[in-house]
Short mmCIF file of C-alpha atoms and ligand atoms in Angstrom, two decimals:
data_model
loop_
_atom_site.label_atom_id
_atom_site.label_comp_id
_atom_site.label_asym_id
_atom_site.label_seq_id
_atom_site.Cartn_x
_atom_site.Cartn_y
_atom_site.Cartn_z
CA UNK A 14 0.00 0.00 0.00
CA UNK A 15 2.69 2.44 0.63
CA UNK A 16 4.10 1.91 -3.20
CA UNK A 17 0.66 2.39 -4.29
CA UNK A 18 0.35 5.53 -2.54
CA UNK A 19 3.31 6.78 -4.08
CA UNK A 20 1.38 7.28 -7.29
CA UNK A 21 -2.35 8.37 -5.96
CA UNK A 22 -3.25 11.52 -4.18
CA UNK A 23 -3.01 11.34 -0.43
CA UNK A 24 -6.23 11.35 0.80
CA UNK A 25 -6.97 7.53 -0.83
CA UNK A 26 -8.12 5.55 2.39
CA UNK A 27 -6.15 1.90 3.24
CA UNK A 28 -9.73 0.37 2.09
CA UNK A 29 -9.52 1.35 -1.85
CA UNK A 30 -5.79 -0.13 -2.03
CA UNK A 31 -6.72 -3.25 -0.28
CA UNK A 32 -9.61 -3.44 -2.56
CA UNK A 33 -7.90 -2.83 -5.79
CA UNK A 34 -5.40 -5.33 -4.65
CA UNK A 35 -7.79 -8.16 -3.29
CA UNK A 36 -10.56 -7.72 -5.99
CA UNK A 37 -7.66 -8.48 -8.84
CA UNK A 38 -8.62 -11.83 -10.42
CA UNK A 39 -5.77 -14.23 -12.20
CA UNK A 40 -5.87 -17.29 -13.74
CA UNK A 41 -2.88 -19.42 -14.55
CA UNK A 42 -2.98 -22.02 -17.19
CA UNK A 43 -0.17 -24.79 -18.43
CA UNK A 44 -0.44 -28.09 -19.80
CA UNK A 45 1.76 -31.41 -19.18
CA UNK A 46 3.40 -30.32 -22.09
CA UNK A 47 4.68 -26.98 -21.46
CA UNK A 48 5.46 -28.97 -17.90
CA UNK A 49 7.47 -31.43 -18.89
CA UNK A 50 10.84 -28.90 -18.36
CA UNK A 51 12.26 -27.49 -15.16
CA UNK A 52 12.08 -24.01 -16.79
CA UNK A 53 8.17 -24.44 -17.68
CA UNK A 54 7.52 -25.42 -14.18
CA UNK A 55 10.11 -22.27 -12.93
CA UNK A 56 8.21 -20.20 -14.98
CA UNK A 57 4.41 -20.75 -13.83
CA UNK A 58 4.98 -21.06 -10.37
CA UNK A 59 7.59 -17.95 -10.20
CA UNK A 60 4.33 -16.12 -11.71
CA UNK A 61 1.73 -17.76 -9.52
CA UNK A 62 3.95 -17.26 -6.38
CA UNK A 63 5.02 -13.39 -7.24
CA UNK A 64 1.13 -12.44 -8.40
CA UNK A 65 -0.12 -14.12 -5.29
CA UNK A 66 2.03 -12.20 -2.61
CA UNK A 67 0.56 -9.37 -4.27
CA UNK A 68 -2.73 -10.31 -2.91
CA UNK A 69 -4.49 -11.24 -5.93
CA UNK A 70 -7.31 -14.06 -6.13
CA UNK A 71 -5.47 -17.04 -8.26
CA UNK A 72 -7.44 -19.70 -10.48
CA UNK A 73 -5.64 -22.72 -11.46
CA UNK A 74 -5.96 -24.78 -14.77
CA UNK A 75 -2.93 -26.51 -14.51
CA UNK A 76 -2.06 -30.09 -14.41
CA UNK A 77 -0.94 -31.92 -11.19
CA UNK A 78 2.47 -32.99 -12.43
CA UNK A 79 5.32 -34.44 -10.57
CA UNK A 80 7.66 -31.78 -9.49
CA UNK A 81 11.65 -32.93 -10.00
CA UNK A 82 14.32 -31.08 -8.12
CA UNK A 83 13.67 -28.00 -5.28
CA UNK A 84 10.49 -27.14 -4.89
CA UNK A 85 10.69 -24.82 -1.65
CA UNK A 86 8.58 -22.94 -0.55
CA UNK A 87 6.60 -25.51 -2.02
CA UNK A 88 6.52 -28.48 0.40
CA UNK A 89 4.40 -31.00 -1.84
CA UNK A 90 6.21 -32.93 -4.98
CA UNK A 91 3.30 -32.72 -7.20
CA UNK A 92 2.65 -29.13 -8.63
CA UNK A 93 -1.11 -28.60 -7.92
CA UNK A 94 -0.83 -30.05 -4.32
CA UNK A 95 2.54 -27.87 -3.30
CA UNK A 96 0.31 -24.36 -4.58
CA UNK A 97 -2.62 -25.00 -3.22
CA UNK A 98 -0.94 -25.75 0.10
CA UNK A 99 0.93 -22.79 -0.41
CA UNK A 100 -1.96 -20.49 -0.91
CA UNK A 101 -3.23 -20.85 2.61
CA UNK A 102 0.27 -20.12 4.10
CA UNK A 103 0.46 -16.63 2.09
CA UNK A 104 -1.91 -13.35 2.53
CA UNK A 105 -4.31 -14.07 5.83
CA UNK A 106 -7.66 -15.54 4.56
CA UNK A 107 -6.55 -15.85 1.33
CA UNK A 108 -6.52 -19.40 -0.95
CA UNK A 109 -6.21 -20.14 -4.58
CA UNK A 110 -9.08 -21.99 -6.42
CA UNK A 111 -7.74 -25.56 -8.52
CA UNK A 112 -10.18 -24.30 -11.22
CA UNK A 113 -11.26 -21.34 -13.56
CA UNK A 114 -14.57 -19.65 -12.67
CA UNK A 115 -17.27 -19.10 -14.98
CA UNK A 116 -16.56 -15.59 -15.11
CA UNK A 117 -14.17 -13.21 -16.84
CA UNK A 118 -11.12 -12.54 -14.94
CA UNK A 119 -8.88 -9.53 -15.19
CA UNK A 120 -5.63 -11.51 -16.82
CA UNK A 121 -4.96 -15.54 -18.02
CA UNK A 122 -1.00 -15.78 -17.65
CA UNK A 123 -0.85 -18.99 -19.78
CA UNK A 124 2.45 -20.85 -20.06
CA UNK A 125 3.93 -21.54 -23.38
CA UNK A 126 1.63 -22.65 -25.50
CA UNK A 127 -0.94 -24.29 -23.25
CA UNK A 128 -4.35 -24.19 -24.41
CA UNK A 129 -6.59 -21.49 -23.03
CA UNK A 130 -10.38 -22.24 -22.00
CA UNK A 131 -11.56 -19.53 -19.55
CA UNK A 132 -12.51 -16.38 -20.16
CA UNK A 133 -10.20 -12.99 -19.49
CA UNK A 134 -9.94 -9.51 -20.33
CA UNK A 135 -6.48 -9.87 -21.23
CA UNK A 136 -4.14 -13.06 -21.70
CA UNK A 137 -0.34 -13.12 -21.69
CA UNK A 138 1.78 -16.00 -22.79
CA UNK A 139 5.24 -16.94 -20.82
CA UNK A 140 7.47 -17.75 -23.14
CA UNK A 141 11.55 -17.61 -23.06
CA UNK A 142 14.87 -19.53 -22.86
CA UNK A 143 18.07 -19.79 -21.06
CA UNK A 144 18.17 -16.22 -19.97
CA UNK A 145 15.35 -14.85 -22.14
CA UNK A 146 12.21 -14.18 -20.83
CA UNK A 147 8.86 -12.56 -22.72
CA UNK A 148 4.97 -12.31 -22.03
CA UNK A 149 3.39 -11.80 -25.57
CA UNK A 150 -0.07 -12.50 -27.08
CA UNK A 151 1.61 -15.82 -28.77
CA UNK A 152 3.71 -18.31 -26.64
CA UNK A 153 6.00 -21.08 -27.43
CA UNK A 154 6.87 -23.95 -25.82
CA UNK A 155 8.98 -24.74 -23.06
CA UNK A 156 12.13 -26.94 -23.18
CA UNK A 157 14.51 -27.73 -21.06
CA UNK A 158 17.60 -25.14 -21.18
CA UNK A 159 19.65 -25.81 -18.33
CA UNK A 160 18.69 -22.24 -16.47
CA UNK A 161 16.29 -21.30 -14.54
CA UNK A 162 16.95 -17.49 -15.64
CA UNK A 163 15.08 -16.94 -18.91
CA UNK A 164 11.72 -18.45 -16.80
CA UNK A 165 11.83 -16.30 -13.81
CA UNK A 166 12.44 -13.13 -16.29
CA UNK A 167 9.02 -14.25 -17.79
CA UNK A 168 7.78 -14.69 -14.31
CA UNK A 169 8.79 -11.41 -13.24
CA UNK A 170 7.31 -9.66 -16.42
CA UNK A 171 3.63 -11.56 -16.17
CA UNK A 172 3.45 -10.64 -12.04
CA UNK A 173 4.09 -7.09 -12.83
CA UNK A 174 1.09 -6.76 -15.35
CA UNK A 175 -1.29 -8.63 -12.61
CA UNK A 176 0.30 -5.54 -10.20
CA UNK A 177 -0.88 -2.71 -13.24
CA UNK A 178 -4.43 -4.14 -13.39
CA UNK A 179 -5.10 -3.58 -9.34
CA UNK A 180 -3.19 -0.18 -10.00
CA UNK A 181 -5.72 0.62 -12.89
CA UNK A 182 -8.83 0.36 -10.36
CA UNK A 183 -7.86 3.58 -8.73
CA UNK A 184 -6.87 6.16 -11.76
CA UNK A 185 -9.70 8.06 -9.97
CA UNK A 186 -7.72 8.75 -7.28
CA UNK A 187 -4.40 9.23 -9.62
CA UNK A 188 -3.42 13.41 -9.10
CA UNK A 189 -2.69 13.36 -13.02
CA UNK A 190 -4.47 11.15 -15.19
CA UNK A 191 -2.49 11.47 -18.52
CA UNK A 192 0.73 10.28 -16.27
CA UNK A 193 -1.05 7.84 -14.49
CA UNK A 194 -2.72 5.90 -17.20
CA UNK A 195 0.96 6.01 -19.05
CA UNK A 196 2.77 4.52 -16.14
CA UNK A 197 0.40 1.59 -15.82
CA UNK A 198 -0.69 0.55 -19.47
CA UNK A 199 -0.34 -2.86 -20.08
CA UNK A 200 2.84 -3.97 -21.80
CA UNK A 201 1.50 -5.82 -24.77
CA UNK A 202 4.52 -7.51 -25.78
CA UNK A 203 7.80 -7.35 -23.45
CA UNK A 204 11.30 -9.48 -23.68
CA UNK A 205 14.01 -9.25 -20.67
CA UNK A 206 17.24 -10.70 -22.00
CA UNK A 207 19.64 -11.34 -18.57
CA UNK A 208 23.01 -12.07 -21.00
CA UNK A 209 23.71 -12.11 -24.51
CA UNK A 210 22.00 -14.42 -26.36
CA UNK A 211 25.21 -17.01 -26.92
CA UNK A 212 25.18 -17.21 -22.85
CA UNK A 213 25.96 -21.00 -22.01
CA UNK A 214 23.64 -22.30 -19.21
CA UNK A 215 25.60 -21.54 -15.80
CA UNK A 216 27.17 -24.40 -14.16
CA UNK A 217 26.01 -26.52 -11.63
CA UNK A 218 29.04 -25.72 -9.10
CA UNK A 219 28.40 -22.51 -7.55
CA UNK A 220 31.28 -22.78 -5.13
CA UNK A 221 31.31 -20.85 -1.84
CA UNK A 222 29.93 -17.06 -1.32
CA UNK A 223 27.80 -15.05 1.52
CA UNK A 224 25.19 -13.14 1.29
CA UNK A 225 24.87 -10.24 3.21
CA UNK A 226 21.39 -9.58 4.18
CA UNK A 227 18.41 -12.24 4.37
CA UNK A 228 15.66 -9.98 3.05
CA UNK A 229 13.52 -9.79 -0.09
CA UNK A 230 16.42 -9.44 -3.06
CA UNK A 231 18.52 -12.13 -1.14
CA UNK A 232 15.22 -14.67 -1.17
CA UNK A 233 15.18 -14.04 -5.00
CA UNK A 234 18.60 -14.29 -5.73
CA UNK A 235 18.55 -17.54 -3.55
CA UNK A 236 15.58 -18.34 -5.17
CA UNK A 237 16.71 -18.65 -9.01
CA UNK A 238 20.32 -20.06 -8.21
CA UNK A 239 18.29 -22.51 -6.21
CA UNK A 240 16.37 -23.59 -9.63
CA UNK A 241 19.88 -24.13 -11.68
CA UNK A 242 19.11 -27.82 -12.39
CA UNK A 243 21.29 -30.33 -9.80
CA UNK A 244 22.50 -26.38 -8.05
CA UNK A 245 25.52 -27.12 -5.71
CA UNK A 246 26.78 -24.17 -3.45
CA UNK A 247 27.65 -23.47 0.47
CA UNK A 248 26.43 -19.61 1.54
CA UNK A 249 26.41 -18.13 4.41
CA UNK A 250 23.40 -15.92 5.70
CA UNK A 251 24.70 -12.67 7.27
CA UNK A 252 21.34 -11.20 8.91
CA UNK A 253 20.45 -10.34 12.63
CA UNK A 254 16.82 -9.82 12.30
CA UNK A 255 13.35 -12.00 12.16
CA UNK A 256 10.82 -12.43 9.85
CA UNK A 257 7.37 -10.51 9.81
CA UNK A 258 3.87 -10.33 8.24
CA UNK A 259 4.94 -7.41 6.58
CA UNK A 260 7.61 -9.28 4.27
CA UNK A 261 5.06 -12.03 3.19
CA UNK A 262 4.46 -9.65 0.45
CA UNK A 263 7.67 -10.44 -1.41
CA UNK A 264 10.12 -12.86 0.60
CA UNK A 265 10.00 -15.64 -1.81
CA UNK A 266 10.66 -18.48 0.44
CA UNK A 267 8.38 -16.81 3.38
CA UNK A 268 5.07 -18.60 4.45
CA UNK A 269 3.55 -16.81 7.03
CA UNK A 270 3.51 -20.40 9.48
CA UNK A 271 7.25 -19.12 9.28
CA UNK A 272 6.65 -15.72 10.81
CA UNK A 273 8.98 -14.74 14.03
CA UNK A 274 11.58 -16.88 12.72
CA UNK A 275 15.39 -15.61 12.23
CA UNK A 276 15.74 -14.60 8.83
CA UNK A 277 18.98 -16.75 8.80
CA UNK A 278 17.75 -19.40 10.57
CA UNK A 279 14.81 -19.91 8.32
CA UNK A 280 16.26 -19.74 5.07
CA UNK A 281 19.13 -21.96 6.63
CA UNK A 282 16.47 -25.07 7.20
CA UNK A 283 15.33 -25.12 3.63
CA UNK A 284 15.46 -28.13 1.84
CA UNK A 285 17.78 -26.42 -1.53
CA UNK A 286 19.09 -29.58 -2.40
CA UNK A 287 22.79 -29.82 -2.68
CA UNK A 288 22.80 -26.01 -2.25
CA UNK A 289 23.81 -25.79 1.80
CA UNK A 290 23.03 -22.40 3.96
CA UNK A 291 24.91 -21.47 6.77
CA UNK A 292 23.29 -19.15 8.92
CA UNK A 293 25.05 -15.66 10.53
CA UNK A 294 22.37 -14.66 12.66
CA UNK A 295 24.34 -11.40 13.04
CA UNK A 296 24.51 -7.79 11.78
CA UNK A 297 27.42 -7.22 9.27
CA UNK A 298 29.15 -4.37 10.99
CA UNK A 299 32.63 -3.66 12.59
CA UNK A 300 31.88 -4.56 16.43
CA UNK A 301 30.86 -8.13 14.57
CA UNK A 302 33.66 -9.01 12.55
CA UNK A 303 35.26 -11.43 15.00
CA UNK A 304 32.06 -13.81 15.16
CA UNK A 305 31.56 -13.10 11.68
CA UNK A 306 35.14 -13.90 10.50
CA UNK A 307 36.62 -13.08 7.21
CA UNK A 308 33.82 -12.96 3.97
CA UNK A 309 33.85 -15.29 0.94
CA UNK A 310 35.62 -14.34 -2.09
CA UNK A 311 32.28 -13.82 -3.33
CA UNK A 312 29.75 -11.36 -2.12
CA UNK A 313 26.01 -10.85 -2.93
CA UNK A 314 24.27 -8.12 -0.72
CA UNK A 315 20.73 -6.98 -0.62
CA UNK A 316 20.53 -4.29 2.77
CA UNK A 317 18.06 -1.58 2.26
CA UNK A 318 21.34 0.24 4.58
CA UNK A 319 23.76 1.95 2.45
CA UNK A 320 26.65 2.39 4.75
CA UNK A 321 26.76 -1.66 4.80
CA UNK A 322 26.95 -1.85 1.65
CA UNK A 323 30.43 0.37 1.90
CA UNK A 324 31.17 -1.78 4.91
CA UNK A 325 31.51 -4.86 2.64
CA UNK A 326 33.15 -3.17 0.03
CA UNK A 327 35.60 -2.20 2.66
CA UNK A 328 36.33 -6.02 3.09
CA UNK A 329 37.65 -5.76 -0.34
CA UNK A 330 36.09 -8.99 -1.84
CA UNK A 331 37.62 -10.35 -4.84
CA UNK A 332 33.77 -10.11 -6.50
CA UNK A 333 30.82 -8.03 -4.93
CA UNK A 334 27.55 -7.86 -6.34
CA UNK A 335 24.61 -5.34 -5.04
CA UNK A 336 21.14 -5.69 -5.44
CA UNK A 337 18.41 -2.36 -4.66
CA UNK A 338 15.30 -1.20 -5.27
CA UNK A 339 13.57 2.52 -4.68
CA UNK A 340 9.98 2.31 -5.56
CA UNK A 341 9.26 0.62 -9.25
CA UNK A 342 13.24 1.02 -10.06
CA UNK A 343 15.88 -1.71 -9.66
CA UNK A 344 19.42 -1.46 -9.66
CA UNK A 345 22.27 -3.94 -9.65
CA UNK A 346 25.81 -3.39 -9.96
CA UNK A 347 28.92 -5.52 -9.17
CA UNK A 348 32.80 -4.58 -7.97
CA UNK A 349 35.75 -6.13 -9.40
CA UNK A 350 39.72 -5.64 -9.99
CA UNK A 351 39.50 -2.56 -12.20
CA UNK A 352 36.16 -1.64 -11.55
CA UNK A 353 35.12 1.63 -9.49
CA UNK A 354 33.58 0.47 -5.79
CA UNK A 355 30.18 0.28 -4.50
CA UNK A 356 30.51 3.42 -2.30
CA UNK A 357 31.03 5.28 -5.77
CA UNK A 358 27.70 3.47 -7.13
CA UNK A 359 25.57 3.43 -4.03
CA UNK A 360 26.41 7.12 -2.78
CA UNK A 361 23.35 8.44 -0.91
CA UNK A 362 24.52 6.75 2.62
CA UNK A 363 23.16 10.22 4.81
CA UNK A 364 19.19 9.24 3.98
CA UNK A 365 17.18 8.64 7.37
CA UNK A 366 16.23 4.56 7.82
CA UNK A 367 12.17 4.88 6.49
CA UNK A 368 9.75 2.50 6.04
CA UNK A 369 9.99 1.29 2.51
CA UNK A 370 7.56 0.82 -0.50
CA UNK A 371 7.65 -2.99 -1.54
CA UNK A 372 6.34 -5.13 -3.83
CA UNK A 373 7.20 -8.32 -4.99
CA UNK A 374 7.73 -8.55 -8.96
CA UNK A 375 9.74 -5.53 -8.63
CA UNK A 376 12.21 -7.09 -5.64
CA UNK A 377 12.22 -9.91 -7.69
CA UNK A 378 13.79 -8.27 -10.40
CA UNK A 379 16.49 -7.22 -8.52
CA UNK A 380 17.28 -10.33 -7.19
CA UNK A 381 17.08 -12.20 -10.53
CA UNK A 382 19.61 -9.57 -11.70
CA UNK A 383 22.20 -10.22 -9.33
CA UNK A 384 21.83 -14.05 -9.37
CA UNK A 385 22.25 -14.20 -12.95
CA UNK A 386 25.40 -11.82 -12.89
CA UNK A 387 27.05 -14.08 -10.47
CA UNK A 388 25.82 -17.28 -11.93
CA UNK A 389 27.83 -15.97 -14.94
CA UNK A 390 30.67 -15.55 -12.95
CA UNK A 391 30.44 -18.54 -10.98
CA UNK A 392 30.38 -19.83 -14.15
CA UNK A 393 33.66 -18.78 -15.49
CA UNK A 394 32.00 -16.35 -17.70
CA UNK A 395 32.97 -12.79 -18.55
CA UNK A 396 30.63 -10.52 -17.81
CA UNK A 397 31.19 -7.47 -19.65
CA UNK A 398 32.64 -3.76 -17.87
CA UNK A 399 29.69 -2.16 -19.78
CA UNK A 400 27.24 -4.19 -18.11
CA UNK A 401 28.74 -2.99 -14.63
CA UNK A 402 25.69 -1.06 -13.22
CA UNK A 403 21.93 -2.56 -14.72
CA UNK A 404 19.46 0.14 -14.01
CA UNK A 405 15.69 -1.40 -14.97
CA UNK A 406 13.02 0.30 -14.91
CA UNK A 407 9.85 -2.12 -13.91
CA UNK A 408 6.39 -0.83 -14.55
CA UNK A 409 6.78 -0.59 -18.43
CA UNK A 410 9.27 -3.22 -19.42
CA UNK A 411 8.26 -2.52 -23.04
CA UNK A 412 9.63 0.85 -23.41
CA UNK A 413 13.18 1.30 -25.23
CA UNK A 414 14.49 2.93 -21.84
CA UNK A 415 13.47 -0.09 -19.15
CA UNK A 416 17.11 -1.33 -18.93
CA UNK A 417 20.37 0.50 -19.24
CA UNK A 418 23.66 -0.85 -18.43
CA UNK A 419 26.49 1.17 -18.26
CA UNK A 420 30.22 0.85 -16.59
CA UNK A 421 29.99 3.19 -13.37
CA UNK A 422 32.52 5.67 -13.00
CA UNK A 423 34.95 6.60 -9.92
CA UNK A 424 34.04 9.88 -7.63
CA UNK A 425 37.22 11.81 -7.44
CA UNK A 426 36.34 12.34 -3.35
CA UNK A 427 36.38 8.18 -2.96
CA UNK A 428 38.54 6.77 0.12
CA UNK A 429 38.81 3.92 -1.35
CA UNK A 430 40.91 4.93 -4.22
CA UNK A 431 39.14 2.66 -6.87
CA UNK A 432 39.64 1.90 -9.65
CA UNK A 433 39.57 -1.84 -7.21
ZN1 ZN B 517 35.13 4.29 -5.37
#
């Protein structure tokens, strides 16, 4: 509600938002076809799981297939089963519904090309590859890649027009209409490409890194380099504080029977397969460095809190990567010999700690980013200087502008003295 506010005139009362968001209707369709790959499967639950945290009412028309590999935060290994369970662990008196209903909902996500038998104002079709992903009015059909990456970009894309239909119900209360109806227009046809198109699939062996932070861009990150087929990894969770109702809207692994839980702790006890957790129950600051003991070569952090962000950099890790959001932006960036630091990139350290506007596709987003940057160089892939800093703009990933990706450049006033 407060990143919905953001764009409507004050005076809007909690009811409307809760309305718009609660009244929003999407169905999900996918046949044993479109199933039969990893990425298929990655690709309709990421959607279900990212639209449902958003509050909407799901319908299912999917097949109850076997599900291979990690399934967390499913808990069931056959598809319809795990979601269904699922749905009563999200939003508070909320459930999904194993069927269509006879009337017209606001959007059919449809995966592939699955046939389509309900009726819907609008209907988008996943489609996508190893680090491709695309909602479109035509879909093709999923195959198995070898990467999670290209699905959860389609994922991403279908759960943010699911967020622009509850948005539409209040353009009454929107102080500029022209703007308004602009920023929230449904992107008819939209492709996110994570690498160049050559990309190999990233390798199984992910090796040893930490992640600073157990919040909502470290659950996605965790979340798609959990879905590399056969993933096998030891991280460590650096994060002092406890889950809440409040991040149900976007942790990706969070059911709300999880609630009071150390962040840490809880993501720690998931079954990820081969891919082992350590928790760090602690804050990553100076008085903690002792119990914390030296960081892993590699780095991925997610804090909302600038300041540790420059605290990590500080550590001087061979390879950091930095996932953020503000509002409907994203931005990722990573540090490397040669490259200018994250204090350069992330300057704005002074701000006041606030509550912050969330939601999930667009958290999501920015921890798909960083996963697939380090999956690339976990991989033994270059990733190019030029594609240092990924800026993505969320709400209209059809326009020519969403993404820009640029090498960042070094402040002249930096006490680090980067170039790294
Ligand atoms: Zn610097």
């Amino acid at each position: 509600m407060l990143l919905m506010r953001r764009e409507l005139r004050p005076e809007v009362p909690d009811d409307r938002l809760l309305d718009a968001l609660l009244t929003t209707e999407v169905a999900f369709a996918a046949d044993a076809e479109n199933l039969t790959s990893l990425e298929g499967q990655s690709a309709l639950v990421g959607a279900i799981g990212l639209t449902a945290r958003s509050g909407a009412q799901c319908y299912l028309d999917v097949p109850n297939v076997d599900l291979p590999g990690v399934t967390a935060p499913l808990t069931s290994p056959l598809l319809v089963d795990g979601l269904l369970d699922l749905g009563l662990d999200l939003i508070p008196g909320r459930s999904f519904e194993p069927r269509l209903p006879a009337h017209e909902v606001d959007l059919a996500v449809v995966l592939g090309d699955s046939r389509w038998r309900g009726l819907a104002r609008r209907i988008v079709r996943l489609s996508g590859d190893a680090w491709r992903g695309r909602i479109a009015p035509q879909g093709e059909r999923w195959t198995p890649r070898g990467s999670p990456f290209g699905a959860l970009a389609s994922s991403g894309l279908a759960a943010g027009e699911a967020y622009k239909a509850a948005m539409r119900r209040l353009g009454d209360w929107a102080p500029g209409r022209e703007v308004f109806d602009a920023l929230f227009a449904d992107a008819l046809v939209a492709e996110v490409a994570l690498a160049p198109p050559d990309t190999p699939a990233p390798t199984r062996d992910l090796g040893h890194f930490d992640f600073v932070s157990g919040g909502a861009i470290i659950h996605a990150a965790l979340y798609a380099l959990s879905r590399i087929p056969r993933a096998t990894a030891h991280a460590r969770v650096i994060e002092p504080e406890s889950n809440e109702l409040s991040n149900v809207n976007r942790y990706w692994f969070l059911r709300s029977s999880r609630l009071e839980e150390k962040k840490a702790t809880h993501l720690a006890s998931l079954d990820l397969g081969d891919l082992r957790i350590t928790a760090v129950p602690r804050l990553y600051c100076d008085r903690n460095l002792n119990e914390i003991g030296p960081l892993a070569h590699r780095v991925l952090v997610g804090v909302d809190h600038i300041p540790s962000r420059w605290a990590v950099q500080q550590a001087r890790p061979s390879w950091l990567g930095i996932g953020a959001t503000s509002d409907h932006f994203v931005q990722v960036t990573f540090h490397s010999a040669g490259l200018c630091c994250a204090c350069c990139l992330h300057p704005d350290g002074m701000e006041a700690p606030r509550k912050i506007p969330t939601v999930a596709f667009v958290s999501h987003w920015a921890g798909l980013w960083l996963a697939s940057i380090f999956a690339r160089v976990a991989s033994g892939l270059e990733v190019p200087r030029v594609h240092q800093q990924t800026t993505m703009w969320t709400l209209r990933p059809d326009s020519r502008s969403a993404i820009q990706q640029s090498q960042g450049v070094s402040t002249s006033t930096c006490e680090l003295r980067c170039p790294l």
